[in-house]
Amino acid sequence: MEFLQDYSLILIRLVAICLMLAAGTIARKLDFLDDHSTKRLSFLVTYIIYPVAIFTSLVQKYTLTTLLAQWPIPLGAFLIIVVGFVVGKAVSRLTRGESDRLSRTFQLQCTLNNYVFLPLPLVLIYWPETGMGWMALSSLGSEIGVWTFGIAAIAGFKCDASSLKKLASPTLFAILLALIIIALKQLFSARYQLTPWSANAIDSLLAVGTIFGNGTVPLAMIIAGSKIGTLTTSHLRHRLHAPLILIRLILVPALVCAIIRLIPMPTEIRQLITIVAVMPCSVASVAFSELYDGDSDFAAASILTTTIVSAFTIPIWLALFGPAA
């Protein structure tokens, strides 16, 4: 019975993703969006809306004490991305003969997965009291991974000054600034007390940032859906989809599950990291591919293929290593 409940949640979330992607696809078919507007929308999300969302989320949800006490959660989420990046580099020969744009996008899809939208409802079912806070901590580790190893993957990172400039993104700056503010807030809160006016002003600004940042997920879905609207059957039959499915949905989760067993952490945290690790390719990969001159068609097609196959692989992983094991 519990297995059926988990599976129904997965299917409902997958259907929700497909519906949001469909909005972008319909907009493309109706000529509301084209290649140029989709790319400009990618810039808007990545350079303005996304950084605001991350900054306000971190400042509102975290304290220095929480970060230090529950360090395995962001570490585990960061580890998922590092493992994906390393595996992608290890199998880079698979992309031999392909364009540089597609090779970098393949590396990106090995590196990033859907680390919030899909796992969140499952986490809340298993841990209704603490799940939201845990996912917030998990997203911190994931975001750091996205804006370091993720950007290194799609930008074709090399150890030179040009590559380092590519990592200097608004979102990475927002993360660092938020962490500094979190630390300063805790260090000085005992000595200095904000006036009611100052506290209300800060809360109001953060609330505006939250509302503004809430557009990140739906806009990312529309961007991906817009690219899906241009796909043909040849895009979906590309030879790299099969190995990517094996890497993203089987090999990377298996390695992550093996590694986290070697790290001392509570069983529930290990199960949480497992849930995040088994998710399909990230919808945001299309926006990154647009911004860093990747193959956004391959990114969109791989989102579609891995999301469909994950309907079968996620329940198996949860039955073996998740809370239902």
PDB file of C-alpha atoms in Angstrom:
ATOM      1  CA  MET A   1       0.000   0.000   0.000  1.00  0.00           C
ATOM      2  CA  GLU A   2       2.832   2.375   0.897  1.00  0.00           C
ATOM      3  CA  PHE A   3       4.580   1.551  -2.393  1.00  0.00           C
ATOM      4  CA  LEU A   4       1.425   2.422  -4.364  1.00  0.00           C
ATOM      5  CA  GLN A   5       1.136   5.731  -2.490  1.00  0.00           C
ATOM      6  CA  ASP A   6       4.747   6.609  -3.328  1.00  0.00           C
ATOM      7  CA  TYR A   7       4.273   5.624  -6.947  1.00  0.00           C
ATOM      8  CA  SER A   8       1.089   7.674  -7.309  1.00  0.00           C
ATOM      9  CA  LEU A   9       2.919  10.738  -5.948  1.00  0.00           C
ATOM     10  CA  ILE A  10       5.701  10.264  -8.475  1.00  0.00           C
ATOM     11  CA  LEU A  11       3.238   9.948 -11.337  1.00  0.00           C
ATOM     12  CA  ILE A  12       1.257  13.015 -10.219  1.00  0.00           C
ATOM     13  CA  ARG A  13       4.435  15.091 -10.076  1.00  0.00           C
ATOM     14  CA  LEU A  14       5.595  13.811 -13.454  1.00  0.00           C
ATOM     15  CA  VAL A  15       2.217  14.716 -14.961  1.00  0.00           C
ATOM     16  CA  ALA A  16       2.497  18.194 -13.398  1.00  0.00           C
ATOM     17  CA  ILE A  17       5.911  18.637 -15.029  1.00  0.00           C
ATOM     18  CA  CYS A  18       4.515  17.535 -18.388  1.00  0.00           C
ATOM     19  CA  LEU A  19       1.638  20.023 -18.095  1.00  0.00           C
ATOM     20  CA  MET A  20       4.001  22.920 -17.385  1.00  0.00           C
ATOM     21  CA  LEU A  21       6.257  21.847 -20.232  1.00  0.00           C
ATOM     22  CA  ALA A  22       3.160  21.679 -22.433  1.00  0.00           C
ATOM     23  CA  ALA A  23       2.476  25.359 -21.703  1.00  0.00           C
ATOM     24  CA  GLY A  24       5.815  26.265 -23.268  1.00  0.00           C
ATOM     25  CA  THR A  25       5.256  23.890 -26.179  1.00  0.00           C
ATOM     26  CA  ILE A  26       1.825  25.387 -26.915  1.00  0.00           C
ATOM     27  CA  ALA A  27       3.268  28.908 -26.707  1.00  0.00           C
ATOM     28  CA  ARG A  28       5.893  27.887 -29.268  1.00  0.00           C
ATOM     29  CA  LYS A  29       3.334  26.311 -31.607  1.00  0.00           C
ATOM     30  CA  LEU A  30       1.179  29.466 -31.415  1.00  0.00           C
ATOM     31  CA  ASP A  31       4.228  31.634 -32.211  1.00  0.00           C
ATOM     32  CA  PHE A  32       4.137  33.375 -28.835  1.00  0.00           C
ATOM     33  CA  LEU A  33       7.762  32.258 -28.476  1.00  0.00           C
ATOM     34  CA  ASP A  34      10.568  31.763 -30.984  1.00  0.00           C
ATOM     35  CA  ASP A  35      14.297  30.997 -30.709  1.00  0.00           C
ATOM     36  CA  HIS A  36      15.180  34.611 -29.938  1.00  0.00           C
ATOM     37  CA  SER A  37      12.520  35.189 -27.263  1.00  0.00           C
ATOM     38  CA  THR A  38      13.267  31.816 -25.648  1.00  0.00           C
ATOM     39  CA  LYS A  39      16.932  32.727 -25.358  1.00  0.00           C
ATOM     40  CA  ARG A  40      16.147  36.181 -23.943  1.00  0.00           C
ATOM     41  CA  LEU A  41      13.804  34.574 -21.433  1.00  0.00           C
ATOM     42  CA  SER A  42      16.670  32.274 -20.423  1.00  0.00           C
ATOM     43  CA  PHE A  43      18.819  35.331 -19.716  1.00  0.00           C
ATOM     44  CA  LEU A  44      16.033  36.905 -17.642  1.00  0.00           C
ATOM     45  CA  VAL A  45      15.573  33.804 -15.499  1.00  0.00           C
ATOM     46  CA  THR A  46      19.257  32.985 -15.046  1.00  0.00           C
ATOM     47  CA  TYR A  47      20.666  36.450 -14.438  1.00  0.00           C
ATOM     48  CA  ILE A  48      17.842  38.199 -12.567  1.00  0.00           C
ATOM     49  CA  ILE A  49      14.969  36.053 -11.281  1.00  0.00           C
ATOM     50  CA  TYR A  50      17.021  33.005 -10.215  1.00  0.00           C
ATOM     51  CA  PRO A  51      19.614  34.978  -8.167  1.00  0.00           C
ATOM     52  CA  VAL A  52      16.844  36.889  -6.363  1.00  0.00           C
ATOM     53  CA  ALA A  53      15.035  33.634  -5.563  1.00  0.00           C
ATOM     54  CA  ILE A  54      18.170  31.998  -4.168  1.00  0.00           C
ATOM     55  CA  PHE A  55      19.234  35.002  -2.100  1.00  0.00           C
ATOM     56  CA  THR A  56      15.857  35.544  -0.422  1.00  0.00           C
ATOM     57  CA  SER A  57      15.365  31.815   0.183  1.00  0.00           C
ATOM     58  CA  LEU A  58      18.743  31.432   1.897  1.00  0.00           C
ATOM     59  CA  VAL A  59      18.427  34.538   4.072  1.00  0.00           C
ATOM     60  CA  GLN A  60      14.883  33.673   5.166  1.00  0.00           C
ATOM     61  CA  LYS A  61      15.295  29.945   5.838  1.00  0.00           C
ATOM     62  CA  TYR A  62      18.791  29.406   7.199  1.00  0.00           C
ATOM     63  CA  THR A  63      20.735  30.195  10.318  1.00  0.00           C
ATOM     64  CA  LEU A  64      24.407  29.534  10.925  1.00  0.00           C
ATOM     65  CA  THR A  65      23.479  27.080  13.677  1.00  0.00           C
ATOM     66  CA  THR A  66      21.230  25.079  11.338  1.00  0.00           C
ATOM     67  CA  LEU A  67      23.875  24.902   8.632  1.00  0.00           C
ATOM     68  CA  LEU A  68      26.532  23.688  11.041  1.00  0.00           C
ATOM     69  CA  ALA A  69      24.246  21.195  12.800  1.00  0.00           C
ATOM     70  CA  GLN A  70      22.886  19.572   9.626  1.00  0.00           C
ATOM     71  CA  TRP A  71      25.910  19.793   7.346  1.00  0.00           C
ATOM     72  CA  PRO A  72      25.413  16.259   5.868  1.00  0.00           C
ATOM     73  CA  ILE A  73      22.308  17.439   3.971  1.00  0.00           C
ATOM     74  CA  PRO A  74      23.897  20.163   1.788  1.00  0.00           C
ATOM     75  CA  LEU A  75      27.054  18.059   1.542  1.00  0.00           C
ATOM     76  CA  GLY A  76      25.064  15.094   0.228  1.00  0.00           C
ATOM     77  CA  ALA A  77      23.210  17.247  -2.304  1.00  0.00           C
ATOM     78  CA  PHE A  78      26.488  18.776  -3.473  1.00  0.00           C
ATOM     79  CA  LEU A  79      27.985  15.282  -3.716  1.00  0.00           C
ATOM     80  CA  ILE A  80      25.237  14.190  -6.143  1.00  0.00           C
ATOM     81  CA  ILE A  81      26.311  16.884  -8.594  1.00  0.00           C
ATOM     82  CA  VAL A  82      30.024  16.196  -8.148  1.00  0.00           C
ATOM     83  CA  VAL A  83      29.506  12.473  -8.812  1.00  0.00           C
ATOM     84  CA  GLY A  84      27.473  13.260 -11.934  1.00  0.00           C
ATOM     85  CA  PHE A  85      30.202  15.606 -13.164  1.00  0.00           C
ATOM     86  CA  VAL A  86      32.969  13.051 -12.582  1.00  0.00           C
ATOM     87  CA  VAL A  87      30.995  10.260 -14.272  1.00  0.00           C
ATOM     88  CA  GLY A  88      30.285  12.542 -17.229  1.00  0.00           C
ATOM     89  CA  LYS A  89      34.004  13.244 -17.610  1.00  0.00           C
ATOM     90  CA  ALA A  90      34.828   9.541 -17.271  1.00  0.00           C
ATOM     91  CA  VAL A  91      32.508   8.586 -20.143  1.00  0.00           C
ATOM     92  CA  SER A  92      33.360  11.575 -22.342  1.00  0.00           C
ATOM     93  CA  ARG A  93      34.533   9.187 -25.074  1.00  0.00           C
ATOM     94  CA  LEU A  94      30.868   8.455 -25.732  1.00  0.00           C
ATOM     95  CA  THR A  95      30.566  11.895 -27.313  1.00  0.00           C
ATOM     96  CA  ARG A  96      33.479  11.367 -29.685  1.00  0.00           C
ATOM     97  CA  GLY A  97      32.469  12.493 -33.154  1.00  0.00           C
ATOM     98  CA  GLU A  98      29.757  14.811 -31.807  1.00  0.00           C
ATOM     99  CA  SER A  99      29.878  18.597 -31.831  1.00  0.00           C
ATOM    100  CA  ASP A 100      31.439  20.491 -28.944  1.00  0.00           C
ATOM    101  CA  ARG A 101      28.017  21.985 -28.176  1.00  0.00           C
ATOM    102  CA  LEU A 102      26.424  18.561 -27.784  1.00  0.00           C
ATOM    103  CA  SER A 103      29.393  17.139 -25.838  1.00  0.00           C
ATOM    104  CA  ARG A 104      29.167  19.931 -23.270  1.00  0.00           C
ATOM    105  CA  THR A 105      25.398  19.526 -22.987  1.00  0.00           C
ATOM    106  CA  PHE A 106      25.768  15.777 -22.457  1.00  0.00           C
ATOM    107  CA  GLN A 107      28.228  16.544 -19.649  1.00  0.00           C
ATOM    108  CA  LEU A 108      25.709  18.991 -18.147  1.00  0.00           C
ATOM    109  CA  GLN A 109      22.906  16.406 -18.229  1.00  0.00           C
ATOM    110  CA  CYS A 110      25.156  13.884 -16.477  1.00  0.00           C
ATOM    111  CA  THR A 111      25.890  16.520 -13.818  1.00  0.00           C
ATOM    112  CA  LEU A 112      22.504  18.063 -12.974  1.00  0.00           C
ATOM    113  CA  ASN A 113      19.197  16.517 -11.974  1.00  0.00           C
ATOM    114  CA  ASN A 114      15.772  17.699 -10.821  1.00  0.00           C
ATOM    115  CA  TYR A 115      16.759  18.349  -7.210  1.00  0.00           C
ATOM    116  CA  VAL A 116      13.689  20.214  -5.845  1.00  0.00           C
ATOM    117  CA  PHE A 117      10.407  20.027  -7.755  1.00  0.00           C
ATOM    118  CA  LEU A 118      10.182  16.239  -8.110  1.00  0.00           C
ATOM    119  CA  PRO A 119      11.618  15.067  -4.757  1.00  0.00           C
ATOM    120  CA  LEU A 120       9.813  17.647  -2.578  1.00  0.00           C
ATOM    121  CA  PRO A 121       6.360  15.951  -2.368  1.00  0.00           C
ATOM    122  CA  LEU A 122       7.930  12.578  -1.551  1.00  0.00           C
ATOM    123  CA  VAL A 123      10.076  14.121   1.165  1.00  0.00           C
ATOM    124  CA  LEU A 124       7.037  15.840   2.706  1.00  0.00           C
ATOM    125  CA  ILE A 125       5.121  12.545   2.805  1.00  0.00           C
ATOM    126  CA  TYR A 126       7.908  10.732   4.640  1.00  0.00           C
ATOM    127  CA  TRP A 127       8.911  13.630   6.921  1.00  0.00           C
ATOM    128  CA  PRO A 128       5.977  16.084   7.168  1.00  0.00           C
ATOM    129  CA  GLU A 129       7.467  18.002  10.098  1.00  0.00           C
ATOM    130  CA  THR A 130      11.078  18.367   9.001  1.00  0.00           C
ATOM    131  CA  GLY A 131      10.963  17.680   5.259  1.00  0.00           C
ATOM    132  CA  MET A 132      10.603  21.271   4.064  1.00  0.00           C
ATOM    133  CA  GLY A 133      13.558  22.453   6.132  1.00  0.00           C
ATOM    134  CA  TRP A 134      15.665  19.521   4.980  1.00  0.00           C
ATOM    135  CA  MET A 135      14.867  20.227   1.339  1.00  0.00           C
ATOM    136  CA  ALA A 136      15.842  23.858   1.847  1.00  0.00           C
ATOM    137  CA  LEU A 137      19.233  22.717   3.162  1.00  0.00           C
ATOM    138  CA  SER A 138      19.517  20.219   0.322  1.00  0.00           C
ATOM    139  CA  SER A 139      18.839  22.916  -2.259  1.00  0.00           C
ATOM    140  CA  LEU A 140      21.700  24.979  -0.814  1.00  0.00           C
ATOM    141  CA  GLY A 141      24.192  22.208  -1.585  1.00  0.00           C
ATOM    142  CA  SER A 142      22.592  21.661  -4.982  1.00  0.00           C
ATOM    143  CA  GLU A 143      22.734  25.342  -5.929  1.00  0.00           C
ATOM    144  CA  ILE A 144      26.414  25.573  -5.040  1.00  0.00           C
ATOM    145  CA  GLY A 145      26.985  22.488  -7.191  1.00  0.00           C
ATOM    146  CA  VAL A 146      24.942  23.909 -10.068  1.00  0.00           C
ATOM    147  CA  TRP A 147      26.852  27.179 -10.165  1.00  0.00           C
ATOM    148  CA  THR A 148      30.282  25.559  -9.921  1.00  0.00           C
ATOM    149  CA  PHE A 149      30.351  22.069 -11.456  1.00  0.00           C
ATOM    150  CA  GLY A 150      27.188  22.614 -13.502  1.00  0.00           C
ATOM    151  CA  ILE A 151      28.509  25.755 -15.159  1.00  0.00           C
ATOM    152  CA  ALA A 152      31.923  24.116 -15.566  1.00  0.00           C
ATOM    153  CA  ALA A 153      30.199  21.283 -17.452  1.00  0.00           C
ATOM    154  CA  ILE A 154      28.234  23.385 -19.939  1.00  0.00           C
ATOM    155  CA  ALA A 155      30.863  26.111 -20.338  1.00  0.00           C
ATOM    156  CA  GLY A 156      33.650  23.621 -21.086  1.00  0.00           C
ATOM    157  CA  PHE A 157      35.716  24.514 -18.019  1.00  0.00           C
ATOM    158  CA  LYS A 158      39.498  24.514 -18.247  1.00  0.00           C
ATOM    159  CA  CYS A 159      42.020  25.711 -15.680  1.00  0.00           C
ATOM    160  CA  ASP A 160      42.468  29.192 -17.102  1.00  0.00           C
ATOM    161  CA  ALA A 161      41.338  32.749 -16.398  1.00  0.00           C
ATOM    162  CA  SER A 162      38.639  32.664 -19.082  1.00  0.00           C
ATOM    163  CA  SER A 163      36.960  29.634 -17.506  1.00  0.00           C
ATOM    164  CA  LEU A 164      37.093  31.176 -14.044  1.00  0.00           C
ATOM    165  CA  LYS A 165      35.224  34.221 -15.387  1.00  0.00           C
ATOM    166  CA  LYS A 166      32.433  31.925 -16.593  1.00  0.00           C
ATOM    167  CA  LEU A 167      31.927  30.695 -13.021  1.00  0.00           C
ATOM    168  CA  ALA A 168      31.470  34.274 -11.769  1.00  0.00           C
ATOM    169  CA  SER A 169      27.683  34.290 -12.145  1.00  0.00           C
ATOM    170  CA  PRO A 170      25.071  36.480 -10.421  1.00  0.00           C
ATOM    171  CA  THR A 171      23.614  33.425  -8.686  1.00  0.00           C
ATOM    172  CA  LEU A 172      26.953  32.303  -7.245  1.00  0.00           C
ATOM    173  CA  PHE A 173      27.461  35.865  -6.010  1.00  0.00           C
ATOM    174  CA  ALA A 174      23.947  35.788  -4.484  1.00  0.00           C
ATOM    175  CA  ILE A 175      24.762  32.535  -2.655  1.00  0.00           C
ATOM    176  CA  LEU A 176      28.028  33.904  -1.249  1.00  0.00           C
ATOM    177  CA  LEU A 177      26.391  37.189  -0.202  1.00  0.00           C
ATOM    178  CA  ALA A 178      23.528  35.339   1.481  1.00  0.00           C
ATOM    179  CA  LEU A 179      25.933  33.114   3.432  1.00  0.00           C
ATOM    180  CA  ILE A 180      27.859  36.186   4.614  1.00  0.00           C
ATOM    181  CA  ILE A 181      24.629  37.864   5.754  1.00  0.00           C
ATOM    182  CA  ILE A 182      23.508  34.681   7.547  1.00  0.00           C
ATOM    183  CA  ALA A 183      26.802  34.540   9.425  1.00  0.00           C
ATOM    184  CA  LEU A 184      26.770  38.252  10.298  1.00  0.00           C
ATOM    185  CA  LYS A 185      23.134  38.102  11.392  1.00  0.00           C
ATOM    186  CA  GLN A 186      23.889  35.364  13.893  1.00  0.00           C
ATOM    187  CA  LEU A 187      27.131  36.886  15.121  1.00  0.00           C
ATOM    188  CA  PHE A 188      25.659  40.324  15.802  1.00  0.00           C
ATOM    189  CA  SER A 189      22.074  39.453  16.754  1.00  0.00           C
ATOM    190  CA  ALA A 190      23.010  39.138  20.433  1.00  0.00           C
ATOM    191  CA  ARG A 191      24.620  42.596  20.524  1.00  0.00           C
ATOM    192  CA  TYR A 192      22.375  44.627  18.277  1.00  0.00           C
ATOM    193  CA  GLN A 193      18.588  44.694  18.096  1.00  0.00           C
ATOM    194  CA  LEU A 194      16.801  45.926  14.987  1.00  0.00           C
ATOM    195  CA  THR A 195      14.150  48.576  15.452  1.00  0.00           C
ATOM    196  CA  PRO A 196      10.601  47.502  14.546  1.00  0.00           C
ATOM    197  CA  TRP A 197      10.729  49.747  11.480  1.00  0.00           C
ATOM    198  CA  SER A 198      14.006  48.211  10.262  1.00  0.00           C
ATOM    199  CA  ALA A 199      12.760  44.669  10.858  1.00  0.00           C
ATOM    200  CA  ASN A 200       9.544  45.355   8.949  1.00  0.00           C
ATOM    201  CA  ALA A 201      11.446  46.968   6.084  1.00  0.00           C
ATOM    202  CA  ILE A 202      13.761  43.968   5.746  1.00  0.00           C
ATOM    203  CA  ASP A 203      10.855  41.507   5.942  1.00  0.00           C
ATOM    204  CA  SER A 204       8.982  43.457   3.266  1.00  0.00           C
ATOM    205  CA  LEU A 205      11.968  43.457   0.916  1.00  0.00           C
ATOM    206  CA  LEU A 206      12.483  39.722   1.400  1.00  0.00           C
ATOM    207  CA  ALA A 207       8.775  39.096   0.798  1.00  0.00           C
ATOM    208  CA  VAL A 208       8.988  40.991  -2.494  1.00  0.00           C
ATOM    209  CA  GLY A 209      12.052  38.946  -3.410  1.00  0.00           C
ATOM    210  CA  THR A 210      10.173  35.737  -2.648  1.00  0.00           C
ATOM    211  CA  ILE A 211       7.228  36.722  -4.856  1.00  0.00           C
ATOM    212  CA  PHE A 212       9.624  37.721  -7.621  1.00  0.00           C
ATOM    213  CA  GLY A 213      11.624  34.511  -7.306  1.00  0.00           C
ATOM    214  CA  ASN A 214       8.541  32.294  -7.409  1.00  0.00           C
ATOM    215  CA  GLY A 215       8.576  32.745 -11.167  1.00  0.00           C
ATOM    216  CA  THR A 216      11.762  30.708 -11.529  1.00  0.00           C
ATOM    217  CA  VAL A 217      10.239  27.215 -11.814  1.00  0.00           C
ATOM    218  CA  PRO A 218       7.302  28.001 -14.151  1.00  0.00           C
ATOM    219  CA  LEU A 219       9.480  30.131 -16.426  1.00  0.00           C
ATOM    220  CA  ALA A 220      12.156  27.412 -16.567  1.00  0.00           C
ATOM    221  CA  MET A 221       9.416  24.943 -17.522  1.00  0.00           C
ATOM    222  CA  ILE A 222       8.147  27.269 -20.265  1.00  0.00           C
ATOM    223  CA  ILE A 223      11.677  27.676 -21.648  1.00  0.00           C
ATOM    224  CA  ALA A 224      12.153  23.897 -21.750  1.00  0.00           C
ATOM    225  CA  GLY A 225       8.671  23.399 -23.204  1.00  0.00           C
ATOM    226  CA  SER A 226       9.411  25.940 -25.921  1.00  0.00           C
ATOM    227  CA  LYS A 227      12.440  23.918 -27.022  1.00  0.00           C
ATOM    228  CA  ILE A 228      10.495  20.649 -26.808  1.00  0.00           C
ATOM    229  CA  GLY A 229       8.026  22.221 -29.224  1.00  0.00           C
ATOM    230  CA  THR A 230      10.762  22.270 -31.884  1.00  0.00           C
ATOM    231  CA  LEU A 231      11.886  18.642 -31.429  1.00  0.00           C
ATOM    232  CA  THR A 232      11.539  16.001 -34.103  1.00  0.00           C
ATOM    233  CA  THR A 233      11.693  12.218 -33.783  1.00  0.00           C
ATOM    234  CA  SER A 234      15.354  12.352 -34.831  1.00  0.00           C
ATOM    235  CA  HIS A 235      16.146  14.395 -31.693  1.00  0.00           C
ATOM    236  CA  LEU A 236      14.521  11.740 -29.502  1.00  0.00           C
ATOM    237  CA  ARG A 237      16.324   8.887 -31.278  1.00  0.00           C
ATOM    238  CA  HIS A 238      19.817  10.289 -30.720  1.00  0.00           C
ATOM    239  CA  ARG A 239      22.312   7.583 -29.782  1.00  0.00           C
ATOM    240  CA  LEU A 240      23.366   9.358 -26.561  1.00  0.00           C
ATOM    241  CA  HIS A 241      19.947   9.181 -24.907  1.00  0.00           C
ATOM    242  CA  ALA A 242      20.306   5.522 -23.896  1.00  0.00           C
ATOM    243  CA  PRO A 243      23.691   5.951 -22.145  1.00  0.00           C
ATOM    244  CA  LEU A 244      22.475   9.176 -20.524  1.00  0.00           C
ATOM    245  CA  ILE A 245      19.451   7.364 -19.073  1.00  0.00           C
ATOM    246  CA  LEU A 246      21.752   4.682 -17.649  1.00  0.00           C
ATOM    247  CA  ILE A 247      24.137   7.280 -16.211  1.00  0.00           C
ATOM    248  CA  ARG A 248      21.574   9.704 -14.779  1.00  0.00           C
ATOM    249  CA  LEU A 249      19.020   7.206 -13.454  1.00  0.00           C
ATOM    250  CA  ILE A 250      21.160   4.183 -12.525  1.00  0.00           C
ATOM    251  CA  LEU A 251      24.929   4.735 -12.330  1.00  0.00           C
ATOM    252  CA  VAL A 252      25.013   8.106 -10.536  1.00  0.00           C
ATOM    253  CA  PRO A 253      22.374   7.094  -7.928  1.00  0.00           C
ATOM    254  CA  ALA A 254      24.226   3.815  -7.317  1.00  0.00           C
ATOM    255  CA  LEU A 255      27.532   5.598  -6.725  1.00  0.00           C
ATOM    256  CA  VAL A 256      25.915   8.217  -4.477  1.00  0.00           C
ATOM    257  CA  CYS A 257      24.177   5.521  -2.409  1.00  0.00           C
ATOM    258  CA  ALA A 258      27.500   3.707  -2.004  1.00  0.00           C
ATOM    259  CA  ILE A 259      29.430   6.847  -1.014  1.00  0.00           C
ATOM    260  CA  ILE A 260      26.927   8.173   1.536  1.00  0.00           C
ATOM    261  CA  ARG A 261      27.031   4.823   3.312  1.00  0.00           C
ATOM    262  CA  LEU A 262      30.668   5.614   4.097  1.00  0.00           C
ATOM    263  CA  ILE A 263      29.831   9.037   5.580  1.00  0.00           C
ATOM    264  CA  PRO A 264      28.547   9.100   9.169  1.00  0.00           C
ATOM    265  CA  MET A 265      25.037  10.569   9.112  1.00  0.00           C
ATOM    266  CA  PRO A 266      21.551   9.690  10.430  1.00  0.00           C
ATOM    267  CA  THR A 267      19.657   7.070   8.425  1.00  0.00           C
ATOM    268  CA  GLU A 268      16.866   9.522   7.589  1.00  0.00           C
ATOM    269  CA  ILE A 269      19.331  12.000   6.075  1.00  0.00           C
ATOM    270  CA  ARG A 270      20.849   9.203   4.001  1.00  0.00           C
ATOM    271  CA  GLN A 271      17.369   8.316   2.749  1.00  0.00           C
ATOM    272  CA  LEU A 272      16.665  11.966   1.915  1.00  0.00           C
ATOM    273  CA  ILE A 273      19.828  12.206  -0.184  1.00  0.00           C
ATOM    274  CA  THR A 274      18.861   8.981  -1.947  1.00  0.00           C
ATOM    275  CA  ILE A 275      15.496  10.464  -2.951  1.00  0.00           C
ATOM    276  CA  VAL A 276      17.199  13.504  -4.477  1.00  0.00           C
ATOM    277  CA  ALA A 277      19.881  11.418  -6.219  1.00  0.00           C
ATOM    278  CA  VAL A 278      17.478   9.258  -8.245  1.00  0.00           C
ATOM    279  CA  MET A 279      15.704  12.119 -10.039  1.00  0.00           C
ATOM    280  CA  PRO A 280      15.855  12.742 -13.833  1.00  0.00           C
ATOM    281  CA  CYS A 281      17.627  15.545 -15.716  1.00  0.00           C
ATOM    282  CA  SER A 282      17.097  19.130 -14.612  1.00  0.00           C
ATOM    283  CA  VAL A 283      14.580  21.275 -16.501  1.00  0.00           C
ATOM    284  CA  ALA A 284      16.920  24.246 -15.986  1.00  0.00           C
ATOM    285  CA  SER A 285      19.457  22.588 -18.298  1.00  0.00           C
ATOM    286  CA  VAL A 286      17.684  24.041 -21.345  1.00  0.00           C
ATOM    287  CA  ALA A 287      18.163  27.588 -20.060  1.00  0.00           C
ATOM    288  CA  PHE A 288      21.842  26.888 -19.328  1.00  0.00           C
ATOM    289  CA  SER A 289      22.284  25.400 -22.804  1.00  0.00           C
ATOM    290  CA  GLU A 290      20.774  28.525 -24.339  1.00  0.00           C
ATOM    291  CA  LEU A 291      23.043  30.824 -22.336  1.00  0.00           C
ATOM    292  CA  TYR A 292      26.313  28.926 -22.792  1.00  0.00           C
ATOM    293  CA  ASP A 293      25.848  27.941 -26.448  1.00  0.00           C
ATOM    294  CA  GLY A 294      25.043  24.311 -25.731  1.00  0.00           C
ATOM    295  CA  ASP A 295      22.749  21.999 -27.672  1.00  0.00           C
ATOM    296  CA  SER A 296      19.382  23.009 -26.231  1.00  0.00           C
ATOM    297  CA  ASP A 297      17.557  20.538 -28.493  1.00  0.00           C
ATOM    298  CA  PHE A 298      19.459  17.635 -26.946  1.00  0.00           C
ATOM    299  CA  ALA A 299      18.884  19.100 -23.467  1.00  0.00           C
ATOM    300  CA  ALA A 300      15.123  19.320 -24.053  1.00  0.00           C
ATOM    301  CA  ALA A 301      14.940  15.815 -25.521  1.00  0.00           C
ATOM    302  CA  SER A 302      16.913  14.317 -22.629  1.00  0.00           C
ATOM    303  CA  ILE A 303      14.618  15.985 -20.086  1.00  0.00           C
ATOM    304  CA  LEU A 304      11.705  14.289 -21.804  1.00  0.00           C
ATOM    305  CA  THR A 305      13.316  10.840 -22.060  1.00  0.00           C
ATOM    306  CA  THR A 306      14.779  10.687 -18.544  1.00  0.00           C
ATOM    307  CA  THR A 307      11.577  12.020 -16.964  1.00  0.00           C
ATOM    308  CA  ILE A 308       9.486   9.320 -18.656  1.00  0.00           C
ATOM    309  CA  VAL A 309      11.897   6.500 -17.742  1.00  0.00           C
ATOM    310  CA  SER A 310      12.200   7.781 -14.153  1.00  0.00           C
ATOM    311  CA  ALA A 311       8.553   6.816 -13.604  1.00  0.00           C
ATOM    312  CA  PHE A 312       9.848   3.242 -13.528  1.00  0.00           C
ATOM    313  CA  THR A 313      13.297   3.672 -11.933  1.00  0.00           C
ATOM    314  CA  ILE A 314      12.407   5.973  -9.005  1.00  0.00           C
ATOM    315  CA  PRO A 315      10.043   3.475  -7.296  1.00  0.00           C
ATOM    316  CA  ILE A 316      12.687   0.749  -7.585  1.00  0.00           C
ATOM    317  CA  TRP A 317      15.352   2.915  -5.962  1.00  0.00           C
ATOM    318  CA  LEU A 318      13.011   3.962  -3.156  1.00  0.00           C
ATOM    319  CA  ALA A 319      12.022   0.355  -2.537  1.00  0.00           C
ATOM    320  CA  LEU A 320      15.697  -0.628  -2.246  1.00  0.00           C
ATOM    321  CA  PHE A 321      17.271   2.316  -0.411  1.00  0.00           C
ATOM    322  CA  GLY A 322      14.556   4.869   0.398  1.00  0.00           C
ATOM    323  CA  PRO A 323      12.359   5.268   3.486  1.00  0.00           C
ATOM    324  CA  ALA A 324      10.134   2.413   2.292  1.00  0.00           C
ATOM    325  CA  ALA A 325      13.066  -0.039   2.200  1.00  0.00           C
TER     326      ALA A 325
END
